[in-house]
mmCIF file of C-alpha atoms in Angstrom:
data_model
loop_
_atom_site.group_PDB
_atom_site.id
_atom_site.type_symbol
_atom_site.label_atom_id
_atom_site.label_comp_id
_atom_site.label_asym_id
_atom_site.label_seq_id
_atom_site.Cartn_x
_atom_site.Cartn_y
_atom_site.Cartn_z
ATOM 1 C CA MET A 1 15.276 1.119 20.332
ATOM 2 C CA LYS A 2 14.451 1.304 16.666
ATOM 3 C CA GLU A 3 12.166 4.180 15.561
ATOM 4 C CA LYS A 4 8.645 3.415 14.487
ATOM 5 C CA ILE A 5 8.058 5.829 11.590
ATOM 6 C CA VAL A 6 5.735 4.755 8.636
ATOM 7 C CA PHE A 7 5.021 6.299 5.265
ATOM 8 C CA VAL A 8 1.683 5.287 3.816
ATOM 9 C CA THR A 9 0.911 6.107 0.260
ATOM 10 C CA GLY A 10 -2.694 7.053 -0.566
ATOM 11 C CA ALA A 11 -3.253 7.680 3.168
ATOM 12 C CA ASN A 12 -5.803 10.498 2.989
ATOM 13 C CA LYS A 13 -8.762 8.053 2.437
ATOM 14 C CA GLY A 14 -9.835 4.498 2.143
ATOM 15 C CA ILE A 15 -7.641 1.597 3.341
ATOM 16 C CA GLY A 16 -4.592 3.790 3.457
ATOM 17 C CA TYR A 17 -6.344 6.001 5.919
ATOM 18 C CA GLY A 18 -7.401 3.105 8.158
ATOM 19 C CA ILE A 19 -3.785 1.666 8.087
ATOM 20 C CA ALA A 20 -2.301 5.147 9.057
ATOM 21 C CA LYS A 21 -4.904 5.625 11.767
ATOM 22 C CA HIS A 22 -4.519 2.276 13.501
ATOM 23 C CA LEU A 23 -0.604 2.131 13.166
ATOM 24 C CA GLY A 24 -0.744 5.552 14.731
ATOM 25 C CA LEU A 25 -3.023 4.418 17.561
ATOM 26 C CA SER A 26 -0.526 1.524 18.246
ATOM 27 C CA GLY A 27 2.405 4.053 18.606
ATOM 28 C CA TRP A 28 3.781 4.576 15.126
ATOM 29 C CA GLN A 29 4.678 8.111 13.904
ATOM 30 C CA VAL A 30 2.820 8.628 10.682
ATOM 31 C CA ILE A 31 3.815 10.328 7.350
ATOM 32 C CA ILE A 32 0.888 10.710 4.903
ATOM 33 C CA GLY A 33 1.503 10.221 1.218
ATOM 34 C CA ALA A 34 -1.166 12.009 -0.908
ATOM 35 C CA ARG A 35 -1.724 13.684 -4.252
ATOM 36 C CA ASP A 36 -4.033 16.419 -3.018
ATOM 37 C CA GLY A 37 -2.971 18.878 -0.262
ATOM 38 C CA GLN A 38 -6.439 19.720 0.895
ATOM 39 C CA ARG A 39 -7.341 16.114 1.376
ATOM 40 C CA ALA A 40 -4.048 15.372 3.121
ATOM 41 C CA GLU A 41 -4.551 18.294 5.523
ATOM 42 C CA LYS A 42 -8.097 17.094 6.230
ATOM 43 C CA ALA A 43 -6.804 13.611 7.000
ATOM 44 C CA ILE A 44 -4.099 14.941 9.209
ATOM 45 C CA GLY A 45 -6.569 16.999 11.244
ATOM 46 C CA GLU A 46 -8.698 13.994 11.821
ATOM 47 C CA LEU A 47 -5.780 11.712 12.813
ATOM 48 C CA LYS A 48 -4.391 14.258 15.186
ATOM 49 C CA SER A 49 -7.858 14.619 16.817
ATOM 50 C CA ALA A 50 -7.658 10.887 17.390
ATOM 51 C CA GLY A 51 -4.283 11.326 19.204
ATOM 52 C CA ILE A 52 -1.991 10.177 16.435
ATOM 53 C CA ASP A 53 1.473 11.607 15.998
ATOM 54 C CA VAL A 54 1.452 12.736 12.390
ATOM 55 C CA LEU A 55 4.857 13.947 11.257
ATOM 56 C CA GLY A 56 3.590 15.546 8.092
ATOM 57 C CA TRP A 57 2.583 14.774 4.594
ATOM 58 C CA VAL A 58 4.560 14.233 1.382
ATOM 59 C CA SER A 59 3.046 15.112 -2.024
ATOM 60 C CA ILE A 60 3.363 12.107 -4.439
ATOM 61 C CA GLU A 61 1.694 11.233 -7.648
ATOM 62 C CA LEU A 62 2.522 7.625 -8.695
ATOM 63 C CA ARG A 63 2.077 8.131 -12.437
ATOM 64 C CA ASP A 64 4.753 10.899 -12.413
ATOM 65 C CA LEU A 65 8.312 9.764 -11.967
ATOM 66 C CA ASN A 66 9.495 13.223 -11.271
ATOM 67 C CA SER A 67 6.974 13.446 -8.414
ATOM 68 C CA ILE A 68 8.279 10.115 -7.036
ATOM 69 C CA GLU A 69 11.801 11.304 -7.107
ATOM 70 C CA GLN A 70 11.051 14.519 -5.329
ATOM 71 C CA ALA A 71 9.019 12.657 -2.640
ATOM 72 C CA ALA A 72 11.887 10.280 -2.047
ATOM 73 C CA LYS A 73 14.307 13.087 -1.663
ATOM 74 C CA GLU A 74 12.043 14.809 0.818
ATOM 75 C CA ILE A 75 11.637 11.729 2.784
ATOM 76 C CA ASP A 76 15.381 11.035 2.838
ATOM 77 C CA ALA A 77 16.040 14.647 4.036
ATOM 78 C CA LYS A 78 13.306 15.047 6.633
ATOM 79 C CA TYR A 79 12.343 11.607 7.859
ATOM 80 C CA THR A 80 15.726 9.779 8.280
ATOM 81 C CA GLY A 81 14.319 7.342 10.809
ATOM 82 C CA LEU A 82 11.824 5.742 8.449
ATOM 83 C CA THR A 83 11.306 2.049 9.198
ATOM 84 C CA LEU A 84 8.130 1.067 7.261
ATOM 85 C CA LEU A 85 6.872 1.820 3.790
ATOM 86 C CA VAL A 86 3.317 0.837 3.028
ATOM 87 C CA ASN A 87 2.640 0.881 -0.696
ATOM 88 C CA ASN A 88 -1.132 1.260 -0.567
ATOM 89 C CA ALA A 89 -1.892 3.925 -3.279
ATOM 90 C CA GLY A 90 -3.356 2.702 -6.614
ATOM 91 C CA ILE A 91 -5.998 3.108 -9.181
ATOM 92 C CA PRO A 92 -8.759 0.586 -10.086
ATOM 93 C CA GLY A 93 -8.542 0.849 -13.894
ATOM 94 C CA ASP A 94 -11.787 0.471 -15.761
ATOM 95 C CA MET A 95 -13.708 -2.316 -13.666
ATOM 96 C CA SER A 96 -16.739 -2.105 -15.896
ATOM 97 C CA VAL A 97 -15.428 -4.024 -19.056
ATOM 98 C CA ASP A 98 -14.083 -7.443 -19.764
ATOM 99 C CA SER A 99 -10.605 -8.047 -21.208
ATOM 100 C CA ALA A 100 -11.797 -7.998 -24.795
ATOM 101 C CA HIS A 101 -13.226 -4.556 -24.303
ATOM 102 C CA THR A 102 -10.359 -3.169 -22.109
ATOM 103 C CA GLU A 103 -8.500 -0.335 -23.811
ATOM 104 C CA LEU A 104 -4.736 -0.513 -24.081
ATOM 105 C CA SER A 105 -4.552 3.009 -22.566
ATOM 106 C CA ASP A 106 -6.264 1.673 -19.508
ATOM 107 C CA ILE A 107 -3.799 -1.096 -19.129
ATOM 108 C CA LYS A 108 -0.854 1.265 -19.557
ATOM 109 C CA GLU A 109 -2.257 3.859 -17.122
ATOM 110 C CA THR A 110 -3.096 1.212 -14.469
ATOM 111 C CA LEU A 111 0.428 -0.419 -14.714
ATOM 112 C CA ASP A 112 2.112 3.098 -14.745
ATOM 113 C CA VAL A 113 0.645 3.706 -11.219
ATOM 114 C CA ASN A 114 0.167 0.442 -9.605
ATOM 115 C CA PHE A 115 3.416 -1.193 -10.688
ATOM 116 C CA ILE A 116 5.882 1.153 -12.203
ATOM 117 C CA GLY A 117 5.138 4.095 -9.828
ATOM 118 C CA THR A 118 5.214 1.651 -6.847
ATOM 119 C CA PHE A 119 8.337 0.099 -8.059
ATOM 120 C CA ALA A 120 10.089 3.510 -8.523
ATOM 121 C CA LEU A 121 9.087 4.652 -5.024
ATOM 122 C CA THR A 122 10.145 1.418 -3.435
ATOM 123 C CA LYS A 123 13.471 1.470 -5.250
ATOM 124 C CA ALA A 124 14.173 4.989 -4.249
ATOM 125 C CA LEU A 125 13.458 4.281 -0.552
ATOM 126 C CA MET A 126 15.115 0.953 -0.235
ATOM 127 C CA PRO A 127 18.596 2.319 0.805
ATOM 128 C CA LEU A 128 17.087 4.308 3.666
ATOM 129 C CA LEU A 129 14.839 1.400 4.788
ATOM 130 C CA ALA A 130 17.719 -0.996 4.599
ATOM 131 C CA LYS A 131 19.872 1.273 6.614
ATOM 132 C CA ASN A 132 17.222 1.279 9.291
ATOM 133 C CA GLU A 133 16.494 -2.479 9.076
ATOM 134 C CA GLY A 134 13.092 -1.594 7.894
ATOM 135 C CA ARG A 135 10.102 -3.220 6.103
ATOM 136 C CA ILE A 136 8.097 -2.806 2.968
ATOM 137 C CA ALA A 137 4.494 -3.873 2.956
ATOM 138 C CA ASN A 138 2.518 -3.969 -0.400
ATOM 139 C CA VAL A 139 -1.158 -3.791 -0.222
ATOM 140 C CA THR A 140 -2.328 -6.013 -2.965
ATOM 141 C CA VAL A 141 -4.648 -8.776 -4.210
ATOM 142 C CA PRO A 142 -3.835 -12.434 -5.063
ATOM 143 C CA SER A 143 -2.265 -13.089 -8.499
ATOM 144 C CA GLU A 144 -4.465 -16.161 -8.787
ATOM 145 C CA ILE A 145 -7.683 -15.200 -10.855
ATOM 146 C CA SER A 146 -10.886 -15.082 -8.844
ATOM 147 C CA PRO A 147 -13.921 -16.115 -10.731
ATOM 148 C CA TYR A 148 -16.002 -13.474 -8.944
ATOM 149 C CA TRP A 149 -13.920 -10.421 -9.673
ATOM 150 C CA HIS A 150 -11.146 -10.026 -12.257
ATOM 151 C CA PRO A 151 -10.792 -6.675 -14.014
ATOM 152 C CA LEU A 152 -7.788 -7.158 -16.261
ATOM 153 C CA ALA A 153 -5.947 -3.882 -15.906
ATOM 154 C CA TYR A 154 -6.130 -4.041 -12.052
ATOM 155 C CA VAL A 155 -5.323 -7.700 -11.665
ATOM 156 C CA ALA A 156 -2.471 -7.580 -14.032
ATOM 157 C CA SER A 157 -0.862 -4.428 -12.253
ATOM 158 C CA LYS A 158 -1.132 -6.257 -8.904
ATOM 159 C CA ALA A 159 0.243 -9.463 -10.293
ATOM 160 C CA ALA A 160 3.364 -7.449 -11.429
ATOM 161 C CA GLN A 161 3.480 -5.891 -7.919
ATOM 162 C CA ASN A 162 3.350 -9.285 -6.327
ATOM 163 C CA ALA A 163 6.207 -10.491 -8.535
ATOM 164 C CA MET A 164 8.159 -7.306 -7.555
ATOM 165 C CA MET A 165 7.694 -8.284 -3.834
ATOM 166 C CA GLY A 166 8.806 -11.862 -4.439
ATOM 167 C CA VAL A 167 11.882 -10.968 -6.316
ATOM 168 C CA MET A 168 13.022 -8.233 -3.788
ATOM 169 C CA ALA A 169 12.232 -10.545 -0.852
ATOM 170 C CA ILE A 170 14.392 -13.357 -2.037
ATOM 171 C CA GLU A 171 17.188 -10.918 -3.110
ATOM 172 C CA CYS A 172 17.227 -9.466 0.335
ATOM 173 C CA GLN A 173 17.535 -12.929 1.731
ATOM 174 C CA GLN A 174 20.364 -13.792 -0.536
ATOM 175 C CA SER A 175 22.351 -10.744 -0.132
ATOM 176 C CA ASN A 176 21.735 -10.508 3.681
ATOM 177 C CA THR A 177 20.139 -7.192 3.135
ATOM 178 C CA PRO A 178 18.328 -6.211 6.524
ATOM 179 C CA LEU A 179 15.118 -5.396 4.695
ATOM 180 C CA GLU A 180 11.879 -7.275 4.997
ATOM 181 C CA VAL A 181 9.518 -7.253 2.011
ATOM 182 C CA PHE A 182 5.911 -8.811 2.033
ATOM 183 C CA SER A 183 2.408 -8.377 0.692
ATOM 184 C CA VAL A 184 -0.883 -7.938 2.400
ATOM 185 C CA HIS A 185 -4.192 -8.699 0.842
ATOM 186 C CA PRO A 186 -6.764 -6.902 2.976
ATOM 187 C CA GLY A 187 -9.716 -8.912 1.599
ATOM 188 C CA PRO A 188 -12.949 -7.403 0.199
ATOM 189 C CA THR A 189 -13.199 -3.899 1.712
ATOM 190 C CA THR A 190 -15.810 -1.238 1.213
ATOM 191 C CA THR A 191 -13.953 1.711 -0.317
ATOM 192 C CA ASP A 192 -14.142 4.395 -2.964
ATOM 193 C CA LEU A 193 -12.030 2.205 -5.144
ATOM 194 C CA ASN A 194 -15.062 -0.197 -5.661
ATOM 195 C CA GLY A 195 -17.718 2.301 -5.515
ATOM 196 C CA ASN A 196 -18.333 1.639 -1.768
ATOM 197 C CA MET A 197 -19.408 -1.866 -2.569
ATOM 198 C CA ALA A 198 -20.797 -3.629 0.574
ATOM 199 C CA LEU A 199 -21.577 -7.295 -0.072
ATOM 200 C CA PRO A 200 -21.482 -10.361 2.225
ATOM 201 C CA GLY A 201 -17.866 -10.989 3.362
ATOM 202 C CA PHE A 202 -16.883 -7.312 2.928
ATOM 203 C CA HIS A 203 -15.239 -5.471 5.720
ATOM 204 C CA ASP A 204 -14.966 -1.719 6.559
ATOM 205 C CA ILE A 205 -11.836 0.381 6.576
ATOM 206 C CA GLU A 206 -11.585 0.498 10.457
ATOM 207 C CA THR A 207 -11.606 -3.341 10.734
ATOM 208 C CA VAL A 208 -8.956 -3.708 8.007
ATOM 209 C CA GLY A 209 -6.722 -0.991 9.364
ATOM 210 C CA GLN A 210 -6.770 -2.592 12.849
ATOM 211 C CA LYS A 211 -6.034 -6.026 11.510
ATOM 212 C CA PHE A 212 -3.157 -4.570 9.447
ATOM 213 C CA ALA A 213 -1.678 -2.787 12.465
ATOM 214 C CA GLU A 214 -1.879 -6.049 14.421
ATOM 215 C CA LEU A 215 0.068 -7.820 11.734
ATOM 216 C CA ILE A 216 2.672 -5.137 11.508
ATOM 217 C CA ASN A 217 3.133 -5.159 15.333
ATOM 218 C CA ASP A 218 3.205 -9.011 15.770
ATOM 219 C CA GLY A 219 6.943 -9.149 16.149
ATOM 220 C CA LEU A 220 7.304 -11.875 13.446
ATOM 221 C CA ASN A 221 9.427 -11.982 10.307
ATOM 222 C CA HIS A 222 7.259 -12.018 7.226
ATOM 223 C CA GLN A 223 9.801 -11.932 4.504
ATOM 224 C CA GLY A 224 8.476 -12.910 1.212
ATOM 225 C CA GLU A 225 5.122 -13.860 2.595
ATOM 226 C CA PHE A 226 1.610 -13.121 0.999
ATOM 227 C CA ILE A 227 -0.738 -12.528 3.856
ATOM 228 C CA GLU A 228 -4.439 -12.450 3.540
ATOM 229 C CA LEU A 229 -6.078 -10.498 6.389
ATOM 230 C CA TYR A 230 -9.550 -11.629 5.194
ATOM 231 C CA PRO A 231 -9.688 -14.256 2.405
ATOM 232 C CA ILE A 232 -12.266 -13.750 -0.292
ATOM 233 C CA VAL A 233 -15.539 -15.541 0.670
ATOM 234 C CA LYS A 234 -16.704 -17.890 -2.172
ATOM 235 C CA GLU A 235 -20.148 -17.357 -3.574
ATOM 236 C CA ASP A 236 -22.656 -20.159 -3.493
#
């Protein structure tokens, strides 16, 4: 029987924590990816109190390619049974400005973390995941532009991430690589990322984490799919 070991980036809080918790509650062994050791240990304590099998945590900073390389080496060495990578970690960019007032530095920083860092980690772990006939799930937003919420740096970085998913998925199919790659849009969720925004149609971390775990455990092949857990509710 294939092992159920997941590495979730940005798992010490927010949606990543909810995903780690509910995958753990459904029988997955969890590896926490985080930038801050104190926050990681706090999250691990809470998860273990909930009865979750946390294998440990890996230090990773997605804007730092050396950090990503070290994290991938640690996972390769210590967690050889890894079967699922959840690319959750990311930064929001400056959500307070329109595109005409967006700084180039903000575009670059957001792309460095959300796209380049995510790609570098994914690329580094693909051989191990393919060996274990595993999966990669990217937590993202639609590439289509919403009239209600569209900060340029963030949307552009996630559109690039979505393109990465689509290309990798079709290449895995064409080369018969035993690796499943797909994207998941949680829908509007109240988190630190958006200043704990709680508007009509928003869901909490527990609800999203549970729904994500149900998707992962549904036994279906989602190669190349873009799955919306909770579609954005249109305003009147």
